[in-house]
C-alpha cells in the first residue's frame, strides 16, 4: 500500500496514524486483540461512533475491511476508481428491478466517494417514523443537538457561489424560472475548489470524508484502527456478544489470509446496510428473533436527465452537487444537480458508435440534474450467500413509487427547458431519445414510462436492521442496541425505520452519535 503525503491534511493523518493504524503490509501472522468496544466499519456512522466512544475515554478498536486512500491513490478514471473503491467493482445490482447500487470498501466508507451532501430531514419524516415504528425520542428536537455537533465538526455550510460553476447555476436559474424554491446544498467540505471530482476522491482533501475528519480525531482520542481486516463472525455466548473474528484481506483482490480475533465488552456494527445483515446471518443468525434482519430493504432510487444548452456549460467544473430543491419533498422526491465521470453518465445516452460519439462531443454543453425518490412502498431483502459476505439484494419497485419517478422525470425535463436547454436526453426507453420542446416531455409522466425502461441508481440504502420500539417488529431499539443482545449495537443506515427522503449521511451520523454517547455511559 503506497502511502504518499500529498497535502497538509495527509501529513496530519500520517502523523496521527503512525502508531495507531494497522495497514495490510503490517500483517505477517494471525493475531488477537482486546478492547472495551470494537466498531466494525469506518463509514460515516462507524467513524463518528468510534470517535465519540474514544473521546469518552474508552479503549476503542475500529476495524475496516478496505484500505486507506491518499491523494496519490485516487484514480480520475471513473471505471478504474470504482474497481478500487467499490464492492464488486461498483457493479453490484439488485435483482427483481435491476438497479446498480454502490457500497464503498475503503477507510471512510461511502464518505470517500460521496458528494458530501449534508441535509437534515424535515419534521414530517420523523413524525412518520415515530408514529409507525413506536419511537419516542427520534424527532428533530432530540436529534438537532447531534446534527449541530456533527455539522460544526465537519464544517457543514452552503456551497458558496464561487465554486458553483455554470452547471449548478443553471439549475438555480431553472428553478427561479419555474417559480420553485432552490438553495445551495450544504456540504461537509473545507476549501472546496469546485473540481467536480467527489466521486473519484477529493484530491484537494477539501471533502471532510471520514478518513480526514472523524477517523484521525478518533486516533488522537486514543482509538486504534485496523484496516484490511474482514470481519466474518460476531462471537457470542448466551445473551452477550464477546467480540469479532475474521481474516486479513488483500486490498483490491479480496484474497484472505491471516486470521484475527478481537475480544470486546461491546460490539458496534457499522458495516453498512447491505453488509451488517449478512454478518449477523453468518453469525448463527444473530439478533434475529424478530425475523427482521435483512428484511424491509429500501432505497432512494434516483433518475437523472442530461440536457444540451446553447452555450458552453463546462460541466466538469463546479461542486459535484452544488444546488438542490426541496420543493417536491412532500410529493416524494428531491431535486439536485449532478456530475460524475462521463463514461458513467453516458449510460443514459442514446445510440451506439458514431451517434454515441456525437453525444460525447456535446458534453461541454451539457448539464445533468437528478431526482432521488422516497420509495417507501418498494421493499426488498438482503440475503446471505453461502461462504461469501457479498449480499444478494432482492428489490422490486412498487407501482406507487414508479408514479413518483415519472412525475420527477417530467419536472426534471421542465427544469432544463426553463433553464434554457436546447434539447434533453431523457435516458428512458419507450419514449423519444431526444426532446426539444417542453410539450414533448409530458410523456415522461405517463404509462409509457415503465420500470424496465428506466436507468435507475440507488446509492442510499436503508432499513435492513430497522429500529422499532416493538422487539417483535424490529432489530434495534432507539439507542441502536439489538433487542436480543445486551451489548450488541448497530449504527449504520440499516437502522433507519424508513427511507429519510433526503440524503442520508448526516442522519446516520446523528443517530450513531446519539447511541455512542449512550453506550459510552453504559460501558
Ligand atoms: C457515489 C455515492 C454518493 C453518495 N452521496 C451522498 C451524499 O452526498 N450525501 C449523503 O448523505 N449520502 C450520500 N451517499 C450515501 C452515503 O454515502 C451512505 O449513506 C453512507 O456512506 C452510509 O454510511 P454507513 O456508515 O452506514 O455505511 P458505509 O459508508 O457503507 O460504511 C460501511 C463500512 O463498513 C465496511 N465493512 C463492510 N463490511 C465489513 C466487514 N465484514 N468487515 C470490516 N469492514 C466492513 C465497509 O468497507 C465500509 O467502509 C452516497 C453514496 C454513494 C455510493
Ligand atoms: S468538488 Fe472537488 S474540491 Fe470540492 S469537495 Fe468535491 S472533489 Fe473536493
XYZ file of C-alpha atoms and ligand atoms in Angstrom:
584
model
C 0.000 0.000 0.000
C 1.632 3.261 -1.048
C 1.057 5.990 1.491
C 2.293 9.214 -0.059
C 1.872 12.533 1.733
C 0.461 14.938 -0.836
C -1.199 17.613 1.250
C -1.019 19.024 4.737
C -4.100 17.044 5.675
C -2.499 13.799 4.576
C 0.510 14.775 6.687
C -1.788 15.217 9.697
C -3.318 11.876 9.054
C 0.047 10.136 8.782
C 1.321 11.739 11.967
C -1.718 10.536 13.873
C -1.623 7.197 12.120
C 1.978 6.181 12.584
C 1.452 4.266 15.790
C -2.219 3.519 15.886
C -3.249 2.440 12.380
C -2.507 -1.014 11.062
C -2.406 -1.495 7.285
C -2.224 -4.585 5.109
C 1.586 -4.633 4.776
C 1.971 -4.960 8.540
C 0.066 -8.216 8.987
C 2.554 -11.064 8.898
C 0.770 -13.513 11.215
C -2.561 -14.287 12.849
C -3.257 -12.171 15.930
C -5.597 -11.441 18.808
C -6.515 -8.093 20.407
C -8.743 -6.855 23.201
C -10.663 -3.584 23.613
C -13.575 -2.152 25.562
C -15.529 -1.714 22.350
C -14.930 -2.737 18.767
C -16.589 -0.819 15.930
C -16.942 -2.644 12.609
C -16.859 -0.309 9.602
C -15.328 3.163 9.225
C -18.053 4.815 7.143
C -19.803 7.953 8.431
C -21.715 6.053 11.143
C -18.852 3.880 12.398
C -16.350 6.750 12.358
C -18.498 9.064 14.458
C -19.281 6.232 16.896
C -15.576 5.355 17.273
C -14.665 8.983 17.859
C -17.319 9.640 20.491
C -16.524 6.420 22.358
C -12.773 7.143 22.326
C -13.386 10.741 23.365
C -15.345 9.451 26.353
C -12.174 7.640 27.444
C -12.912 4.106 26.247
C -10.431 1.767 24.629
C -11.785 1.581 21.068
C -10.755 -0.515 18.087
C -12.167 0.488 14.692
C -11.978 -2.294 12.098
C -12.277 -1.623 8.373
C -12.112 -4.098 5.507
C -10.948 -1.549 2.929
C -7.561 0.164 2.755
C -6.807 3.832 3.426
C -6.553 6.015 0.299
C -4.341 9.045 -0.003
C -4.387 11.625 -2.767
C -1.951 9.662 -4.933
C -4.182 6.600 -4.715
C -7.201 8.310 -6.316
C -7.864 7.465 -9.967
C -9.635 10.073 -12.093
C -10.770 7.337 -14.482
C -14.235 6.584 -13.111
C -14.198 2.902 -14.054
C -10.785 2.261 -12.571
C -11.729 4.210 -9.475
C -14.854 2.069 -8.997
C -12.898 -1.169 -9.238
C -10.697 0.030 -6.371
C -13.123 1.847 -4.087
C -16.407 -0.046 -4.526
C -17.608 -3.500 -3.594
C -17.970 -5.811 -6.575
C -16.063 -3.203 -8.568
C -19.088 -0.891 -8.479
C -21.143 -3.450 -10.450
C -23.450 -4.539 -7.649
C -27.069 -4.714 -8.848
C -30.407 -5.501 -7.264
C -32.408 -8.459 -8.559
C -36.101 -8.049 -9.356
C -35.998 -4.466 -10.550
C -32.385 -4.238 -11.761
C -30.693 -1.201 -10.256
C -26.989 -0.533 -9.630
C -26.143 0.213 -6.010
C -22.696 1.242 -4.848
C -21.138 0.493 -1.486
C -17.590 1.615 -0.834
C -14.792 -0.525 0.559
C -12.298 1.949 1.936
C -11.262 3.682 5.113
C -14.049 6.253 5.398
C -16.648 4.052 3.662
C -19.120 5.908 1.475
C -17.781 9.307 2.522
C -14.668 8.763 0.377
C -16.727 8.695 -2.830
C -19.870 10.639 -1.972
C -20.689 14.274 -2.682
C -20.558 15.382 0.975
C -24.204 16.489 0.892
C -25.479 17.018 4.438
C -29.223 17.533 4.804
C -31.448 17.272 7.860
C -34.748 15.515 7.142
C -37.861 17.612 7.750
C -40.082 17.061 10.822
C -42.575 15.118 8.708
C -40.054 12.275 8.234
C -39.548 11.866 11.976
C -43.280 12.112 12.619
C -43.825 9.172 10.244
C -41.029 7.238 11.933
C -42.354 7.907 15.437
C -45.933 7.013 14.567
C -45.293 3.878 12.558
C -42.353 2.433 14.481
C -43.180 3.221 18.107
C -40.253 5.581 18.613
C -40.352 8.184 21.351
C -37.087 10.113 21.090
C -36.306 10.122 17.387
C -37.521 13.549 16.363
C -35.865 16.715 15.081
C -35.768 18.284 18.535
C -33.919 15.298 20.014
C -31.572 14.906 17.077
C -30.809 18.585 16.405
C -28.006 18.737 19.034
C -26.339 15.816 17.229
C -26.881 17.385 13.808
C -25.390 20.616 15.193
C -22.323 18.936 16.721
C -21.527 16.962 13.564
C -22.145 19.939 11.288
C -19.765 22.071 13.308
C -17.160 19.325 13.424
C -17.264 18.819 9.649
C -17.662 22.469 8.644
C -21.051 21.877 7.017
C -22.062 25.012 5.093
C -23.962 26.039 1.960
C -21.917 25.665 -1.232
C -20.501 29.128 -1.981
C -21.247 30.888 -5.254
C -17.572 30.915 -6.315
C -17.429 27.145 -6.667
C -20.883 26.510 -8.115
C -19.885 26.554 -11.757
C -22.393 27.070 -14.581
C -23.907 23.574 -14.317
C -25.208 24.236 -10.794
C -26.272 27.792 -11.535
C -28.374 26.655 -14.489
C -30.341 24.556 -12.001
C -30.880 27.627 -9.831
C -31.977 29.649 -12.872
C -34.357 26.886 -13.977
C -35.949 26.773 -10.514
C -36.291 30.556 -10.494
C -37.942 30.482 -13.919
C -40.381 27.790 -12.733
C -41.081 29.702 -9.516
C -39.889 26.910 -7.244
C -37.575 27.210 -4.271
C -33.942 26.132 -4.537
C -30.821 26.603 -2.477
C -27.084 25.915 -2.447
C -26.515 22.452 -0.995
C -24.984 22.241 2.472
C -21.875 20.062 2.292
C -19.139 18.883 4.642
C -16.177 20.472 2.890
C -13.385 22.871 3.811
C -11.838 24.828 0.970
C -13.683 23.127 -1.900
C -12.243 24.169 -5.277
C -15.272 23.024 -7.244
C -13.316 20.374 -9.119
C -16.358 18.096 -9.534
C -14.332 15.027 -8.574
C -16.068 13.917 -5.388
C -16.943 10.514 -6.898
C -13.341 9.509 -7.534
C -11.955 11.010 -4.314
C -11.226 14.614 -3.403
C -7.647 15.295 -4.475
C -7.568 18.619 -2.653
C -8.729 16.910 0.538
C -11.402 19.567 0.904
C -14.131 16.985 1.358
C -14.335 16.041 5.005
C -14.562 12.323 4.365
C -14.152 10.244 7.494
C -10.537 9.343 6.741
C -9.540 13.017 7.084
C -12.001 14.034 9.799
C -13.547 11.684 12.357
C -11.048 8.829 11.971
C -7.925 10.960 12.659
C -9.784 12.566 15.570
C -10.677 9.136 16.944
C -6.992 8.220 16.667
C -5.972 11.336 18.534
C -8.530 10.439 21.214
C -6.763 7.102 21.632
C -8.617 4.730 19.301
C -6.743 2.088 17.332
C -7.651 1.454 13.695
C -7.125 -1.793 11.803
C -7.653 -1.593 8.042
C -7.766 -4.506 5.554
C -9.471 -6.757 8.094
C -12.629 -8.517 7.004
C -14.884 -9.265 9.955
C -16.560 -12.611 9.295
C -18.150 -13.593 12.601
C -19.597 -11.921 15.661
C -18.656 -14.056 18.603
C -21.298 -14.576 21.266
C -22.238 -16.539 24.358
C -25.773 -16.502 25.750
C -27.323 -13.060 25.510
C -23.961 -11.286 25.170
C -21.506 -10.839 22.331
C -17.846 -11.356 23.179
C -16.101 -9.883 20.148
C -15.436 -10.486 16.477
C -13.184 -12.582 14.288
C -12.194 -12.708 10.643
C -9.295 -12.564 8.239
C -6.800 -10.156 6.752
C -7.840 -9.204 3.224
C -5.546 -8.080 0.402
C -6.591 -4.649 -0.942
C -8.352 -4.729 -4.319
C -8.056 -8.514 -4.811
C -10.131 -9.589 -1.814
C -7.822 -12.540 -1.158
C -7.936 -13.565 2.513
C -5.012 -14.720 4.639
C -4.146 -14.494 8.378
C -6.870 -14.852 10.986
C -7.626 -12.335 13.727
C -9.828 -12.157 16.766
C -10.779 -9.127 18.860
C -12.436 -9.580 22.246
C -14.562 -6.702 23.494
C -17.122 -5.745 26.121
C -19.380 -4.348 23.394
C -19.581 -4.542 19.607
C -20.914 -1.791 17.330
C -21.765 -2.971 13.807
C -21.476 -0.164 11.256
C -20.609 -2.269 8.219
C -23.354 -0.664 6.142
C -26.951 -1.532 5.375
C -26.124 -4.374 2.972
C -23.202 -5.871 4.955
C -24.418 -5.823 8.570
C -27.365 -8.208 7.991
C -25.072 -10.642 6.185
C -22.628 -10.553 9.090
C -25.461 -11.312 11.509
C -26.731 -14.168 9.350
C -23.227 -15.617 9.083
C -23.001 -15.492 12.887
C -25.730 -18.054 13.653
C -28.491 -15.664 12.535
C -27.718 -13.438 15.472
C -30.114 -10.791 16.844
C -32.909 -12.041 14.627
C -35.660 -13.136 16.979
C -37.915 -10.644 15.205
C -37.168 -12.206 11.806
C -36.468 -8.682 10.522
C -32.704 -8.953 9.874
C -32.165 -8.389 6.157
C -35.859 -7.524 5.565
C -37.500 -4.193 4.625
C -34.664 -3.142 2.266
C -35.393 0.345 0.933
C -33.618 2.726 -1.434
C -33.913 6.240 -2.718
C -33.928 5.244 -6.395
C -32.593 8.104 -8.487
C -33.226 9.217 -12.046
C -31.296 11.843 -13.987
C -31.705 13.801 -17.194
C -28.873 15.355 -19.204
C -29.611 18.363 -21.381
C -27.663 20.255 -24.021
C -27.507 24.046 -23.717
C -26.807 26.597 -26.461
C -23.619 27.864 -24.779
C -20.762 26.007 -23.156
C -21.521 24.738 -19.656
C -18.175 23.022 -18.995
C -19.950 20.725 -16.561
C -16.749 19.212 -15.223
C -16.182 22.434 -13.274
C -18.159 23.296 -10.174
C -19.060 21.483 -6.971
C -20.119 17.936 -7.825
C -23.619 18.545 -6.457
C -23.997 22.214 -5.555
C -27.731 23.069 -5.796
C -30.944 21.402 -4.683
C -34.673 21.977 -4.429
C -36.842 20.604 -1.627
C -39.975 21.923 -3.322
C -41.322 18.445 -4.105
C -40.271 16.658 -0.907
C -43.892 16.245 0.173
C -44.619 14.724 -3.245
C -41.878 12.141 -2.640
C -38.830 13.463 -4.481
C -35.854 15.797 -4.096
C -34.158 17.596 -6.989
C -30.390 18.081 -7.278
C -27.606 18.843 -9.688
C -25.225 16.028 -10.521
C -21.844 15.381 -12.017
C -19.863 12.158 -12.429
C -17.190 10.912 -14.840
C -18.680 10.987 -18.389
C -18.454 7.199 -19.007
C -20.787 6.727 -16.033
C -23.189 9.445 -17.116
C -23.262 8.073 -20.662
C -25.228 5.029 -19.507
C -28.256 7.272 -20.134
C -27.104 8.463 -23.597
C -28.856 7.047 -26.656
C -27.147 5.418 -29.608
C -24.042 3.459 -30.395
C -20.852 4.143 -32.360
C -20.945 7.482 -34.236
C -24.244 8.514 -32.608
C -22.838 7.956 -29.130
C -19.648 9.723 -30.167
C -21.743 12.725 -31.236
C -23.349 12.794 -27.770
C -19.910 12.805 -26.147
C -18.913 15.787 -28.305
C -21.839 17.680 -26.727
C -20.713 17.099 -23.140
C -19.107 20.563 -22.833
C -22.619 21.973 -23.444
C -24.402 19.648 -21.033
C -25.800 19.851 -17.520
C -27.244 16.925 -15.573
C -29.993 17.188 -12.952
C -31.259 14.289 -10.867
C -34.109 13.393 -8.537
C -33.984 10.992 -5.616
C -37.261 9.382 -4.689
C -38.736 8.367 -1.331
C -39.662 4.865 -2.420
C -41.039 3.549 0.850
C -43.601 1.327 -0.861
C -40.833 -0.630 -2.589
C -39.407 -3.212 -0.236
C -36.662 -5.764 -0.733
C -34.444 -8.152 1.135
C -30.750 -8.795 1.773
C -29.883 -12.485 1.581
C -26.581 -14.035 2.585
C -24.656 -16.203 0.129
C -23.006 -19.356 1.302
C -19.368 -18.680 2.278
C -19.410 -15.122 0.939
C -20.050 -11.763 2.545
C -21.317 -10.262 -0.729
C -25.085 -9.951 -0.352
C -27.849 -10.955 -2.733
C -30.174 -7.955 -2.973
C -33.782 -8.557 -3.960
C -35.813 -5.413 -4.580
C -38.771 -4.585 -6.751
C -40.160 -1.133 -7.374
C -43.793 -0.634 -6.410
C -46.176 0.980 -8.950
C -46.878 3.806 -6.482
C -43.185 4.707 -6.462
C -42.981 4.394 -10.255
C -45.648 7.102 -10.403
C -43.412 9.379 -8.303
C -40.421 8.639 -10.566
C -42.454 9.575 -13.644
C -43.513 12.853 -12.104
C -39.911 13.556 -11.068
C -38.674 12.904 -14.606
C -41.218 15.321 -16.003
C -40.209 18.010 -13.507
C -36.509 17.480 -14.351
C -37.322 17.923 -18.033
C -39.302 21.110 -17.372
C -36.465 22.427 -15.219
C -33.941 22.024 -18.024
C -36.189 23.760 -20.555
C -36.888 26.541 -18.056
C -33.126 26.988 -17.679
C -32.793 27.394 -21.449
C -31.829 23.886 -22.619
C -31.828 23.319 -26.396
C -32.692 19.637 -26.008
C -32.906 16.991 -23.326
C -31.806 13.343 -23.326
C -34.373 11.679 -21.043
C -32.499 8.361 -20.991
C -35.774 6.433 -20.808
C -36.619 3.537 -23.104
C -40.036 3.685 -24.740
C -40.064 7.450 -25.311
C -38.093 9.723 -27.694
C -34.323 9.658 -27.171
C -34.117 13.405 -27.690
C -36.758 16.026 -26.907
C -36.590 19.638 -27.996
C -39.896 21.024 -26.701
C -41.337 21.138 -23.165
C -44.617 19.753 -24.565
C -42.849 16.584 -25.755
C -41.666 15.897 -22.219
C -45.224 15.404 -20.930
C -44.932 11.765 -21.977
C -42.432 11.247 -19.172
C -45.304 11.409 -16.690
C -47.274 8.653 -18.403
C -47.676 4.873 -18.563
C -45.247 4.796 -21.482
C -42.521 5.052 -18.858
C -42.128 1.584 -17.411
C -39.668 0.472 -14.696
C -37.864 -1.734 -17.237
C -37.214 1.359 -19.383
C -35.659 3.437 -16.598
C -31.974 3.810 -15.794
C -32.120 3.929 -12.008
C -29.357 4.283 -9.443
C -29.721 3.511 -5.737
C -26.804 4.566 -3.562
C -28.879 5.411 -0.487
C -29.766 2.135 1.262
C -31.878 1.582 4.390
C -33.909 -0.437 6.889
C -32.366 -3.942 6.848
C -31.901 -3.928 10.650
C -34.609 -1.426 11.382
C -35.204 0.427 14.619
C -38.569 -0.331 16.199
C -39.948 0.182 19.680
C -41.526 -3.271 19.469
C -38.859 -6.038 19.719
C -41.017 -8.392 17.657
C -41.045 -5.976 14.699
C -37.563 -4.502 14.628
C -33.917 -5.400 15.247
C -32.650 -2.478 17.364
C -34.118 -0.097 19.915
C -33.876 3.683 19.823
C -30.320 3.568 21.180
C -29.241 1.203 18.402
C -28.960 -1.737 20.807
C -30.112 -5.078 19.420
C -33.312 -6.080 21.192
C -31.924 -9.610 21.642
C -28.451 -8.732 22.955
C -27.253 -6.709 25.907
C -24.060 -5.419 24.316
C -24.516 -5.576 20.521
C -25.260 -2.283 18.755
C -25.904 -1.412 15.122
C -25.008 2.043 13.845
C -25.460 2.290 10.090
C -28.253 3.338 7.767
C -29.750 -0.144 8.139
C -31.337 1.019 11.403
C -33.470 3.678 9.684
C -37.085 2.554 10.030
C -37.896 4.057 6.632
C -36.003 5.941 3.950
C -35.448 9.534 5.110
C -36.454 11.379 1.874
C -33.173 13.317 1.834
C -29.505 12.338 1.530
C -28.890 10.063 4.493
C -25.310 10.540 5.682
C -25.950 13.264 8.254
C -28.950 11.444 9.746
C -26.956 8.215 10.036
C -24.188 10.080 11.813
C -26.595 11.844 14.173
C -28.168 8.533 15.205
C -24.693 6.981 15.590
C -23.541 9.880 17.754
C -26.579 9.602 19.968
C -26.103 5.905 20.533
C -22.333 6.265 21.084
C -22.995 8.722 23.921
C -25.466 6.269 25.478
C -23.090 3.324 25.066
C -20.194 5.346 26.481
C -22.207 5.742 29.705
C -23.143 2.075 29.826
C -19.652 0.647 29.352
C -21.499 7.584 -5.025
C -22.261 7.892 -3.757
C -22.593 9.212 -3.476
C -23.319 9.495 -2.315
N -23.539 10.813 -1.996
C -24.076 11.103 -0.781
C -24.123 12.440 -0.307
O -23.585 13.361 -0.936
N -24.746 12.680 0.880
C -25.319 11.676 1.607
O -25.943 11.973 2.634
N -25.215 10.406 1.218
C -24.571 10.086 0.066
N -24.399 8.789 -0.288
C -24.813 7.750 0.662
C -23.855 7.709 1.848
O -22.517 7.715 1.414
C -24.155 6.472 2.681
O -25.498 6.546 3.107
C -23.248 6.396 3.882
O -21.908 6.246 3.477
C -23.661 5.220 4.765
O -22.817 5.207 5.880
P -22.626 3.897 6.740
O -21.656 4.225 7.811
O -23.960 3.372 7.093
O -22.016 2.789 5.738
P -20.763 2.823 4.728
O -20.386 4.205 4.373
O -21.132 1.877 3.635
O -19.604 2.203 5.579
C -19.546 0.851 5.934
C -18.083 0.463 6.056
O -18.017 -0.853 6.619
C -17.005 -1.589 5.958
N -17.326 -3.014 6.054
C -18.359 -3.670 5.467
N -18.306 -4.986 5.760
C -17.225 -5.154 6.568
C -16.642 -6.300 7.192
N -17.179 -7.517 7.052
N -15.510 -6.126 7.914
C -14.959 -4.891 8.079
N -15.459 -3.785 7.493
C -16.586 -3.914 6.748
C -17.106 -1.087 4.516
O -15.908 -1.371 3.804
C -17.364 0.400 4.711
O -16.184 1.151 4.769
C -23.699 8.457 -1.447
C -23.338 7.143 -1.722
C -22.608 6.858 -2.863
C -22.202 5.437 -3.124
S -15.972 19.394 -5.713
Fe -13.782 18.851 -5.898
S -12.709 20.109 -4.359
Fe -14.910 20.159 -3.883
S -15.179 18.536 -2.342
Fe -15.660 17.605 -4.369
S -13.711 16.756 -5.110
Fe -13.212 18.137 -3.401
